[in-house]
Amino acid sequence: KQEVTQIPAALSVPEGENLVLNCSFTDSAIYNLQWFRQDPGKGLTSLLLIQSSQREQTSGRLNASLDKSSGRSTLYIAASQPGDSATYLCAVKGDRGSTLGRLYFGRGTQLTVWP
Amino acid sequence: KAGVTQTPRYLIKTRGQQVTLSCSPISGHRSVSWYQQTPGQGLQFLFEYFSETQRNKGNFPGRFSGRQFSNSRSEMNVSTLELGDSALYLCASSVTGGEHTEAFFGQGTRLTVV
């Protein structure tokens, strides 16, 4: 069964720092990996999608990498801002059998960026 | 382009009642998935529909059911509500739900069972 783990569970940093959030998964049979952001009481906002054949994706100050064979992904946030404060979730999409098409989520990293 | 719309945003129900939640996907998207989010269990997959057919189902009791209409809109129903069903229910839409498609989520429906 696919299990997704995110480390750290919480992170509190001053504004301007560069951050790395980690995500690991147990089954490499995935279509893709997606990073989301969730603000309190709200839905999920998609940040980056990395296909299983890709190694990296970038969007603005965000950069995500994927090492499918070792079951790891990292989300790098450059020059953090207070507006980045949220919970960051990673999810992998299964590619076969009962996992097909479904997203498996980690528990998230709760990020606080203070001024 | 309108995003994924979920209605209602908030619901309060009594134990034993039933509830129906609605999700309108992004125009052109044919895959709709439902997830339950609780503090204890995190985000868990309920089911996925594509072209009015359920393609996959998570490990939830039969009290949880869903359907998809020809316009891709989807509903999920929970019968005989229990206190433990209190959660944020999230709907995601994607073009096909397959390999290259990105999932987009709605704002969710917050269900409270009292």
Coordinates of N, CA and C in Angstrom, one line a residue:
Chain A
K1 N 0.8 -1.2 0.0 CA 0.0 0.0 0.0 C 0.9 1.2 0.0
Q2 N 0.5 2.2 -0.8 CA 1.3 3.4 -0.9 C 1.2 4.2 0.4
E3 N 2.4 4.6 0.9 CA 2.4 5.5 2.1 C 3.3 6.7 1.7
V4 N 2.8 7.9 2.1 CA 3.5 9.1 1.8 C 3.8 9.8 3.2
T5 N 5.1 10.2 3.3 CA 5.5 10.8 4.6 C 6.2 12.2 4.2
Q6 N 5.8 13.1 5.1 CA 6.4 14.5 4.9 C 7.1 14.9 6.1
I7 N 8.3 15.4 5.9 CA 9.2 15.9 7.0 C 9.7 17.3 6.6
P8 N 9.7 18.3 7.6 CA 9.2 18.1 8.9 C 7.7 18.3 8.9
A9 N 7.1 18.0 10.1 CA 5.7 18.2 10.2 C 5.3 19.7 10.4
A10 N 6.3 20.5 10.9 CA 6.1 21.9 11.1 C 7.4 22.6 11.0
L11 N 7.3 23.9 10.5 CA 8.5 24.6 10.3 C 8.2 26.1 10.5
S12 N 9.0 26.8 11.3 CA 8.8 28.2 11.6 C 10.1 28.9 11.3
V13 N 10.1 29.9 10.4 CA 11.3 30.5 9.9 C 11.1 32.0 9.8
P14 N 12.2 32.8 9.8 CA 12.0 34.3 9.6 C 11.9 34.5 8.1
E15 N 11.3 35.6 7.7 CA 11.2 36.0 6.3 C 12.5 36.1 5.7
G16 N 12.6 35.6 4.4 CA 13.8 35.7 3.6 C 14.6 34.4 3.5
E17 N 14.3 33.5 4.4 CA 15.0 32.2 4.3 C 14.6 31.3 3.2
N18 N 15.6 30.5 2.7 CA 15.3 29.5 1.7 C 15.0 28.2 2.4
L19 N 13.9 27.5 2.0 CA 13.4 26.4 2.7 C 13.4 25.1 1.8
V20 N 13.5 24.0 2.5 CA 13.3 22.7 1.8 C 12.3 21.8 2.6
L21 N 11.3 21.4 1.9 CA 10.3 20.5 2.4 C 10.5 19.2 1.8
N22 N 10.4 18.1 2.5 CA 10.7 16.8 2.1 C 9.4 15.9 2.0
C23 N 9.4 15.0 1.0 CA 8.3 14.1 0.8 C 8.9 12.8 0.4
S24 N 8.4 11.7 1.0 CA 8.9 10.4 0.6 C 7.7 9.4 0.4
F25 N 7.8 8.5 -0.5 CA 6.7 7.6 -0.8 C 7.3 6.2 -1.0
T26 N 6.5 5.2 -0.7 CA 7.0 3.8 -0.6 C 6.9 3.0 -1.9
D27 N 5.9 3.4 -2.7 CA 5.7 2.6 -4.0 C 6.1 3.5 -5.2
S28 N 7.0 3.1 -6.0 CA 7.5 3.9 -7.1 C 6.6 3.8 -8.3
A29 N 5.5 3.0 -8.2 CA 4.6 2.9 -9.4 C 3.6 4.1 -9.3
I30 N 4.1 5.2 -9.8 CA 3.3 6.4 -9.8 C 3.2 7.1 -11.2
Y31 N 2.1 7.8 -11.4 CA 2.0 8.6 -12.6 C 2.7 9.9 -12.5
N32 N 2.5 10.5 -11.3 CA 3.0 11.8 -11.1 C 3.0 12.2 -9.6
L33 N 3.6 13.3 -9.3 CA 3.6 13.8 -7.9 C 3.2 15.3 -8.0
Q34 N 2.4 15.7 -7.1 CA 1.8 17.0 -7.1 C 2.0 17.6 -5.7
W35 N 2.5 18.9 -5.7 CA 2.6 19.6 -4.5 C 1.4 20.6 -4.4
F36 N 0.8 20.7 -3.2 CA -0.3 21.6 -2.9 C 0.0 22.5 -1.8
R37 N -0.8 23.5 -1.7 CA -0.8 24.4 -0.6 C -2.2 24.5 0.0
Q38 N -2.4 24.5 1.3 CA -3.7 24.6 1.9 C -3.7 25.6 3.0
D39 N -4.5 26.6 2.9 CA -4.7 27.6 3.9 C -5.8 27.1 4.9
P40 N -5.7 27.6 6.1 CA -6.7 27.1 7.1 C -8.1 27.1 6.7
G41 N -8.8 25.9 6.8 CA -10.2 25.8 6.4 C -10.5 25.9 5.0
K42 N -9.5 25.9 4.1 CA -9.7 26.1 2.7 C -9.4 24.8 1.9
G43 N -9.6 24.9 0.6 CA -9.3 23.8 -0.2 C -7.8 23.8 -0.6
L44 N -7.5 22.9 -1.5 CA -6.1 22.7 -1.9 C -5.8 23.5 -3.2
T45 N -4.6 24.2 -3.2 CA -4.2 24.9 -4.4 C -3.0 24.2 -4.9
S46 N -3.1 23.9 -6.2 CA -2.0 23.1 -6.8 C -0.8 24.1 -7.1
L47 N 0.4 23.6 -6.7 CA 1.6 24.4 -6.9 C 2.4 23.9 -8.0
L48 N 2.7 22.7 -8.0 CA 3.6 22.1 -9.1 C 3.2 20.6 -9.3
L49 N 3.3 20.2 -10.6 CA 3.0 18.9 -11.0 C 4.3 18.3 -11.6
I50 N 4.8 17.2 -11.2 CA 5.9 16.6 -11.8 C 5.5 15.2 -12.3
Q51 N 5.7 15.0 -13.6 CA 5.4 13.7 -14.2 C 6.5 12.7 -13.7
S52 N 6.1 11.4 -13.8 CA 7.0 10.4 -13.3 C 8.3 10.3 -14.1
S53 N 8.3 10.8 -15.4 CA 9.5 10.8 -16.2 C 10.3 12.1 -16.0
Q54 N 9.8 13.0 -15.3 CA 10.6 14.3 -15.1 C 11.4 14.2 -13.8
R55 N 12.3 15.2 -13.7 CA 13.2 15.2 -12.5 C 12.9 16.5 -11.7
E56 N 12.3 17.5 -12.4 CA 12.3 18.8 -11.8 C 11.2 19.7 -12.4
Q57 N 10.6 20.6 -11.6 CA 9.7 21.6 -12.1 C 9.8 22.8 -11.3
T58 N 9.7 24.0 -12.0 CA 9.9 25.3 -11.4 C 8.7 26.2 -11.7
S59 N 8.3 26.9 -10.6 CA 7.3 28.0 -10.8 C 7.6 29.1 -9.9
G60 N 8.1 30.2 -10.5 CA 8.4 31.4 -9.6 C 9.5 31.0 -8.6
R61 N 9.2 31.2 -7.3 CA 10.2 31.0 -6.3 C 10.1 29.5 -5.8
L62 N 9.3 28.7 -6.5 CA 9.2 27.3 -6.1 C 9.9 26.4 -7.1
N63 N 10.6 25.4 -6.5 CA 11.2 24.4 -7.4 C 11.0 23.0 -6.7
A64 N 10.5 22.1 -7.5 CA 10.3 20.7 -6.9 C 11.1 19.7 -7.7
S65 N 11.6 18.8 -7.0 CA 12.4 17.7 -7.7 C 11.8 16.4 -7.4
L66 N 12.0 15.4 -8.2 CA 11.5 14.1 -8.0 C 12.6 13.0 -8.3
D67 N 12.8 12.1 -7.4 CA 13.6 11.0 -7.6 C 12.7 9.7 -7.4
K68 N 12.2 9.3 -8.5 CA 11.2 8.2 -8.4 C 11.7 6.9 -7.9
S69 N 13.0 6.6 -8.3 CA 13.5 5.3 -7.9 C 13.8 5.2 -6.4
S70 N 14.1 6.4 -5.8 CA 14.4 6.4 -4.4 C 13.1 6.8 -3.6
G71 N 12.1 7.1 -4.3 CA 10.8 7.5 -3.6 C 10.9 8.8 -2.9
R72 N 11.5 9.8 -3.5 CA 11.7 11.1 -2.8 C 11.4 12.3 -3.7
S73 N 10.8 13.3 -3.0 CA 10.6 14.6 -3.7 C 11.0 15.7 -2.7
T74 N 11.5 16.8 -3.2 CA 11.7 18.0 -2.3 C 11.0 19.2 -3.0
L75 N 10.5 20.1 -2.1 CA 10.0 21.4 -2.6 C 10.9 22.4 -2.0
Y76 N 11.5 23.2 -2.8 CA 12.4 24.3 -2.4 C 11.6 25.6 -2.6
I77 N 11.6 26.4 -1.5 CA 11.0 27.7 -1.6 C 12.1 28.7 -1.3
A78 N 12.3 29.6 -2.3 CA 13.3 30.6 -2.2 C 12.8 31.9 -1.6
A79 N 13.6 32.5 -0.8 CA 13.3 33.9 -0.3 C 11.9 33.9 0.3
S80 N 11.6 33.1 1.3 CA 10.3 32.9 1.9 C 9.7 34.3 2.4
Q81 N 8.3 34.3 2.3 CA 7.6 35.5 2.7 C 6.5 35.1 3.6
P82 N 6.0 36.1 4.5 CA 4.9 35.7 5.4 C 3.7 35.1 4.6
G83 N 3.4 35.6 3.4 CA 2.3 35.0 2.6 C 2.5 33.6 2.3
D84 N 3.7 33.0 2.4 CA 3.9 31.6 2.2 C 3.4 30.7 3.3
S85 N 3.0 31.3 4.4 CA 2.6 30.6 5.6 C 1.3 29.8 5.2
A86 N 1.4 28.5 5.4 CA 0.3 27.6 5.0 C 0.8 26.1 5.3
T87 N -0.1 25.2 5.0 CA 0.3 23.8 5.1 C 0.6 23.3 3.6
Y88 N 1.7 22.7 3.5 CA 2.1 22.2 2.2 C 2.0 20.6 2.1
L89 N 1.3 20.2 1.1 CA 1.0 18.8 1.0 C 1.6 18.2 -0.3
C90 N 2.1 17.0 -0.2 CA 2.5 16.4 -1.4 C 1.6 15.1 -1.6
A91 N 1.4 14.8 -2.9 CA 0.5 13.7 -3.2 C 1.1 13.0 -4.4
V92 N 1.0 11.7 -4.4 CA 1.4 10.9 -5.6 C 0.2 10.2 -6.2
K93 N 0.2 10.1 -7.5 CA -1.0 9.5 -8.2 C -0.5 8.1 -8.6
G94 N -1.3 7.0 -8.2 CA -1.0 5.7 -8.5 C -1.3 5.4 -10.0
D95 N -0.5 4.4 -10.5 CA -0.6 4.1 -11.9 C -1.1 2.7 -12.3
R96 N -1.6 1.9 -11.3 CA -2.0 0.6 -11.6 C -3.0 0.0 -10.6
G97 N -3.8 -0.9 -11.1 CA -4.7 -1.7 -10.2 C -5.6 -0.7 -9.3
S98 N -5.7 -1.1 -8.1 CA -6.5 -0.3 -7.2 C -6.0 1.0 -6.9
T99 N -4.8 1.3 -7.2 CA -4.2 2.6 -7.0 C -4.4 3.6 -8.1
L100 N -4.9 3.0 -9.3 CA -5.0 3.8 -10.5 C -5.8 5.1 -10.3
G101 N -5.1 6.2 -10.6 CA -5.8 7.5 -10.7 C -6.0 8.1 -9.3
R102 N -5.8 7.4 -8.2 CA -6.1 8.1 -6.9 C -4.8 8.7 -6.4
L103 N -5.1 9.8 -5.6 CA -4.0 10.5 -5.0 C -3.8 10.0 -3.6
Y104 N -2.5 9.8 -3.2 CA -2.1 9.5 -1.9 C -1.4 10.6 -1.3
F105 N -1.9 11.1 -0.2 CA -1.4 12.3 0.4 C -0.5 12.1 1.6
G106 N 0.5 12.9 1.8 CA 1.2 13.0 3.1 C 0.3 13.8 4.1
R107 N 0.8 13.9 5.3 CA 0.1 14.7 6.4 C 0.4 16.2 6.3
G108 N 1.4 16.5 5.5 CA 1.7 17.9 5.3 C 2.8 18.5 6.2
T109 N 3.3 19.6 5.8 CA 4.3 20.4 6.5 C 3.6 21.8 6.8
Q110 N 3.4 22.1 8.1 CA 2.8 23.4 8.4 C 3.9 24.4 8.5
L111 N 3.9 25.4 7.6 CA 4.9 26.4 7.5 C 4.5 27.7 8.0
T112 N 5.3 28.3 8.9 CA 5.0 29.7 9.4 C 6.2 30.5 9.0
V113 N 6.0 31.6 8.3 CA 7.1 32.5 8.0 C 6.8 33.8 8.7
W114 N 7.6 34.3 9.6 CA 7.3 35.5 10.4 C 8.2 36.6 9.9
P115 N 7.6 37.8 10.0 CA 8.3 39.0 9.5 C 9.5 39.4 10.3
Chain B
K1 N -11.6 31.5 -16.3 CA -12.1 30.1 -16.3 C -12.4 29.7 -14.9
A2 N -13.7 29.3 -14.7 CA -14.1 29.0 -13.3 C -13.4 27.8 -12.8
G3 N -13.2 27.8 -11.5 CA -12.6 26.7 -10.8 C -13.6 25.6 -10.4
V4 N -13.2 24.7 -9.6 CA -14.1 23.7 -9.1 C -15.0 24.3 -8.0
T5 N -16.3 24.0 -8.2 CA -17.3 24.6 -7.3 C -18.0 23.5 -6.5
Q6 N -17.9 23.7 -5.1 CA -18.6 22.8 -4.2 C -19.7 23.5 -3.5
T7 N -20.8 22.8 -3.4 CA -21.9 23.4 -2.6 C -22.5 22.3 -1.7
P8 N -23.0 22.6 -0.6 CA -22.8 23.9 0.1 C -21.4 24.0 0.7
R9 N -21.1 25.1 1.2 CA -19.8 25.3 1.9 C -19.8 24.7 3.3
Y10 N -20.9 24.9 3.9 CA -21.0 24.4 5.3 C -22.3 23.7 5.5
L11 N -22.3 22.6 6.3 CA -23.5 21.9 6.7 C -23.4 21.4 8.1
I12 N -24.6 21.5 8.8 CA -24.7 20.9 10.1 C -25.8 19.9 10.0
K13 N -25.5 18.6 10.4 CA -26.6 17.6 10.3 C -26.6 16.8 11.7
T14 N -27.7 16.2 11.9 CA -27.8 15.4 13.1 C -27.5 13.9 12.8
R15 N -27.0 13.2 13.8 CA -26.7 11.8 13.6 C -27.9 11.1 13.1
G16 N -27.7 10.1 12.1 CA -28.8 9.4 11.6 C -29.4 10.0 10.3
Q17 N -29.1 11.3 10.1 CA -29.6 11.9 8.9 C -28.8 11.5 7.7
Q18 N -29.2 11.9 6.5 CA -28.4 11.7 5.3 C -28.1 13.1 4.7
V19 N -27.0 13.2 3.9 CA -26.6 14.4 3.3 C -26.1 14.2 1.9
T20 N -26.3 15.2 1.0 CA -25.8 15.2 -0.4 C -25.0 16.4 -0.6
L21 N -23.8 16.1 -1.1 CA -22.8 17.2 -1.4 C -22.7 17.3 -2.9
S22 N -22.4 18.5 -3.5 CA -22.4 18.6 -4.9 C -21.0 19.2 -5.3
C23 N -20.6 18.8 -6.5 CA -19.3 19.3 -7.1 C -19.5 19.5 -8.5
S24 N -19.1 20.8 -9.0 CA -19.1 21.1 -10.4 C -17.7 21.3 -10.8
P25 N -17.2 20.4 -11.7 CA -15.8 20.5 -12.1 C -15.5 21.6 -13.1
I26 N -14.3 21.8 -13.3 CA -13.8 22.8 -14.3 C -14.4 22.4 -15.7
S27 N -14.8 23.3 -16.5 CA -15.4 23.0 -17.8 C -14.4 22.2 -18.6
G28 N -14.9 21.1 -19.2 CA -14.0 20.3 -20.0 C -13.4 19.1 -19.2
H29 N -13.4 19.2 -17.9 CA -12.9 18.1 -17.1 C -13.9 17.0 -16.9
R30 N -13.5 15.8 -17.1 CA -14.4 14.6 -17.1 C -14.2 13.7 -15.9
S31 N -13.1 13.9 -15.2 CA -12.8 13.1 -14.0 C -13.1 13.9 -12.7
V32 N -13.8 13.3 -11.8 CA -14.1 13.9 -10.5 C -13.8 12.9 -9.4
S33 N -13.0 13.4 -8.5 CA -12.7 12.5 -7.3 C -13.1 13.2 -6.0
W34 N -13.4 12.4 -5.0 CA -13.8 12.9 -3.7 C -12.8 12.5 -2.7
Y35 N -12.5 13.4 -1.7 CA -11.6 13.1 -0.6 C -12.2 13.6 0.7
Q36 N -11.9 12.8 1.8 CA -12.3 13.3 3.1 C -11.1 13.7 3.9
Q37 N -11.2 14.9 4.5 CA -10.0 15.3 5.3 C -10.4 15.5 6.7
T38 N -9.7 14.8 7.6 CA -10.0 15.0 9.1 C -8.6 15.2 9.7
P39 N -8.6 15.8 10.9 CA -7.3 16.0 11.6 C -6.7 14.6 12.0
G40 N -7.5 13.6 12.2 CA -6.9 12.3 12.7 C -6.3 11.5 11.5
Q41 N -7.0 11.5 10.4 CA -6.6 10.6 9.3 C -6.0 11.4 8.1
G42 N -6.1 12.7 8.1 CA -5.6 13.4 6.9 C -6.5 13.3 5.8
L43 N -6.0 13.3 4.5 CA -6.8 13.2 3.3 C -6.9 11.8 2.9
Q44 N -8.1 11.3 2.7 CA -8.4 10.0 2.3 C -9.3 10.0 1.1
F45 N -8.9 9.1 0.1 CA -9.7 9.0 -1.1 C -11.0 8.2 -0.9
L46 N -12.1 8.8 -1.4 CA -13.4 8.2 -1.3 C -13.7 7.4 -2.6
F47 N -13.8 8.2 -3.7 CA -14.0 7.5 -5.0 C -13.7 8.5 -6.2
E48 N -13.6 7.9 -7.4 CA -13.4 8.7 -8.6 C -14.4 8.3 -9.7
Y49 N -14.9 9.3 -10.4 CA -15.8 9.1 -11.5 C -15.2 9.7 -12.7
F50 N -15.5 8.9 -13.8 CA -15.1 9.4 -15.1 C -16.2 9.0 -16.1
S51 N -16.7 10.0 -16.8 CA -17.8 9.7 -17.8 C -18.9 8.9 -17.2
E52 N -19.3 9.3 -16.0 CA -20.5 8.8 -15.3 C -20.2 7.4 -14.7
T53 N -19.0 6.9 -14.8 CA -18.7 5.6 -14.3 C -17.7 5.7 -13.1
Q54 N -18.0 4.9 -12.1 CA -17.1 4.9 -10.9 C -15.9 4.1 -11.3
R55 N -14.7 4.7 -11.3 CA -13.5 3.9 -11.7 C -12.7 3.4 -10.6
N56 N -12.9 4.0 -9.4 CA -12.1 3.5 -8.3 C -12.8 3.9 -7.0
K57 N -12.6 3.2 -6.0 CA -13.3 3.4 -4.7 C -12.3 3.2 -3.6
G58 N -12.4 4.1 -2.6 CA -11.5 3.9 -1.4 C -12.2 3.0 -0.4
N59 N -11.5 2.9 0.7 CA -11.9 2.0 1.8 C -12.9 2.7 2.8
F60 N -14.1 2.9 2.3 CA -15.1 3.6 3.1 C -16.4 2.7 3.1
P61 N -17.2 2.8 4.2 CA -18.4 1.9 4.2 C -19.4 2.3 3.1
G62 N -20.3 1.4 2.9 CA -21.3 1.6 1.8 C -22.2 2.8 2.1
R63 N -22.2 3.3 3.3 CA -23.0 4.5 3.5 C -22.5 5.7 2.7
F64 N -21.3 5.6 2.2 CA -20.8 6.7 1.3 C -21.0 6.2 -0.2
S65 N -21.7 7.0 -0.9 CA -21.9 6.7 -2.3 C -21.8 8.0 -3.1
G66 N -21.7 7.8 -4.4 CA -21.6 9.0 -5.3 C -22.2 8.7 -6.7
R67 N -22.2 9.7 -7.5 CA -22.6 9.5 -8.9 C -22.1 10.7 -9.7
Q68 N -22.1 10.5 -11.0 CA -21.7 11.6 -11.8 C -22.7 11.7 -13.0
F69 N -23.0 12.9 -13.3 CA -24.0 13.2 -14.4 C -23.3 13.4 -15.7
S70 N -24.2 13.4 -16.7 CA -23.6 13.5 -18.1 C -22.9 14.8 -18.3
N71 N -23.1 15.9 -17.5 CA -22.4 17.1 -17.7 C -21.1 17.2 -16.8
S72 N -20.8 16.0 -16.2 CA -19.6 15.8 -15.4 C -19.8 16.2 -13.9
R73 N -20.9 16.9 -13.6 CA -21.1 17.3 -12.2 C -21.3 16.0 -11.4
S74 N -20.9 16.1 -10.2 CA -20.9 14.9 -9.3 C -21.6 15.2 -8.0
E75 N -22.2 14.2 -7.4 CA -22.7 14.3 -6.1 C -22.2 13.2 -5.2
M76 N -22.0 13.4 -4.0 CA -21.8 12.3 -3.1 C -22.8 12.3 -1.9
N77 N -23.2 11.2 -1.5 CA -24.2 11.0 -0.5 C -23.7 10.2 0.7
V78 N -24.0 10.7 1.8 CA -23.7 9.9 3.0 C -25.0 9.7 3.8
S79 N -25.3 8.4 4.0 CA -26.5 8.1 4.7 C -26.2 7.7 6.2
T80 N -27.2 7.7 7.0 CA -27.1 7.4 8.4 C -25.8 8.0 9.0
L81 N -25.8 9.3 9.0 CA -24.6 10.0 9.5 C -24.2 9.6 10.9
E82 N -22.8 9.6 11.1 CA -22.2 9.3 12.4 C -21.4 10.5 12.7
L83 N -21.1 10.6 14.0 CA -20.3 11.8 14.5 C -18.9 11.8 13.8
G84 N -18.4 10.6 13.5 CA -17.1 10.5 12.9 C -17.1 10.9 11.4
D85 N -18.2 11.2 10.9 CA -18.3 11.7 9.5 C -18.0 13.2 9.4
S86 N -17.9 13.8 10.5 CA -17.6 15.2 10.5 C -16.2 15.4 9.9
A87 N -16.2 16.2 8.9 CA -14.9 16.4 8.1 C -15.1 17.5 7.1
L88 N -13.9 17.8 6.4 CA -14.0 18.6 5.2 C -14.0 17.7 4.0
Y89 N -15.0 17.8 3.2 CA -15.1 16.9 2.0 C -14.6 17.7 0.8
L90 N -13.6 17.2 0.1 CA -13.0 17.9 -1.0 C -13.2 17.2 -2.3
C91 N -13.5 18.0 -3.3 CA -13.7 17.4 -4.6 C -12.6 17.9 -5.5
A92 N -12.1 17.0 -6.4 CA -11.0 17.4 -7.3 C -11.4 17.0 -8.7
S93 N -11.1 17.9 -9.7 CA -11.4 17.6 -11.1 C -10.1 17.6 -11.9
S94 N -10.1 16.8 -12.9 CA -9.0 16.8 -13.9 C -9.6 16.4 -15.2
V95 N -8.7 16.6 -16.2 CA -9.2 16.4 -17.6 C -9.7 14.9 -17.8
T96 N -8.7 14.0 -17.4 CA -9.0 12.6 -17.6 C -8.7 11.8 -16.3
G97 N -8.0 12.4 -15.4 CA -7.6 11.6 -14.2 C -6.4 10.7 -14.5
G98 N -5.9 10.8 -15.7 CA -4.8 9.9 -16.0 C -3.4 10.5 -15.8
E99 N -2.5 10.0 -16.5 CA -1.1 10.2 -16.2 C -0.7 11.7 -16.2
H100 N -1.0 12.4 -17.2 CA -0.5 13.7 -17.4 C -1.4 14.8 -16.8
T101 N -2.4 14.5 -16.2 CA -3.4 15.5 -15.8 C -3.3 15.9 -14.4
E102 N -3.3 17.2 -14.2 CA -3.2 17.9 -12.9 C -4.6 17.9 -12.2
A103 N -4.6 17.7 -10.9 CA -5.8 17.7 -10.2 C -6.0 19.1 -9.6
F104 N -7.3 19.6 -9.7 CA -7.6 20.9 -9.1 C -8.8 20.7 -8.1
F105 N -8.6 21.3 -7.0 CA -9.5 21.1 -5.9 C -10.5 22.3 -5.7
G106 N -11.7 21.9 -5.2 CA -12.6 23.0 -4.8 C -12.3 23.4 -3.4
Q107 N -13.1 24.3 -2.8 CA -12.9 24.9 -1.5 C -13.4 24.0 -0.4
G108 N -14.2 22.9 -0.8 CA -14.6 21.9 0.2 C -16.0 22.2 0.8
T109 N -16.5 21.2 1.3 CA -17.8 21.3 2.1 C -17.4 20.9 3.5
R110 N -17.6 21.8 4.5 CA -17.4 21.4 5.9 C -18.6 20.8 6.5
L111 N -18.6 19.5 6.8 CA -19.8 18.8 7.3 C -19.5 18.6 8.8
T112 N -20.5 19.1 9.6 CA -20.5 18.8 11.1 C -21.7 18.0 11.4
V113 N -21.4 16.9 12.1 CA -22.5 16.0 12.5 C -22.6 16.1 14.0
V114 N -23.8 16.4 14.5 CA -24.0 16.6 15.9 C -25.0 15.6 16.5

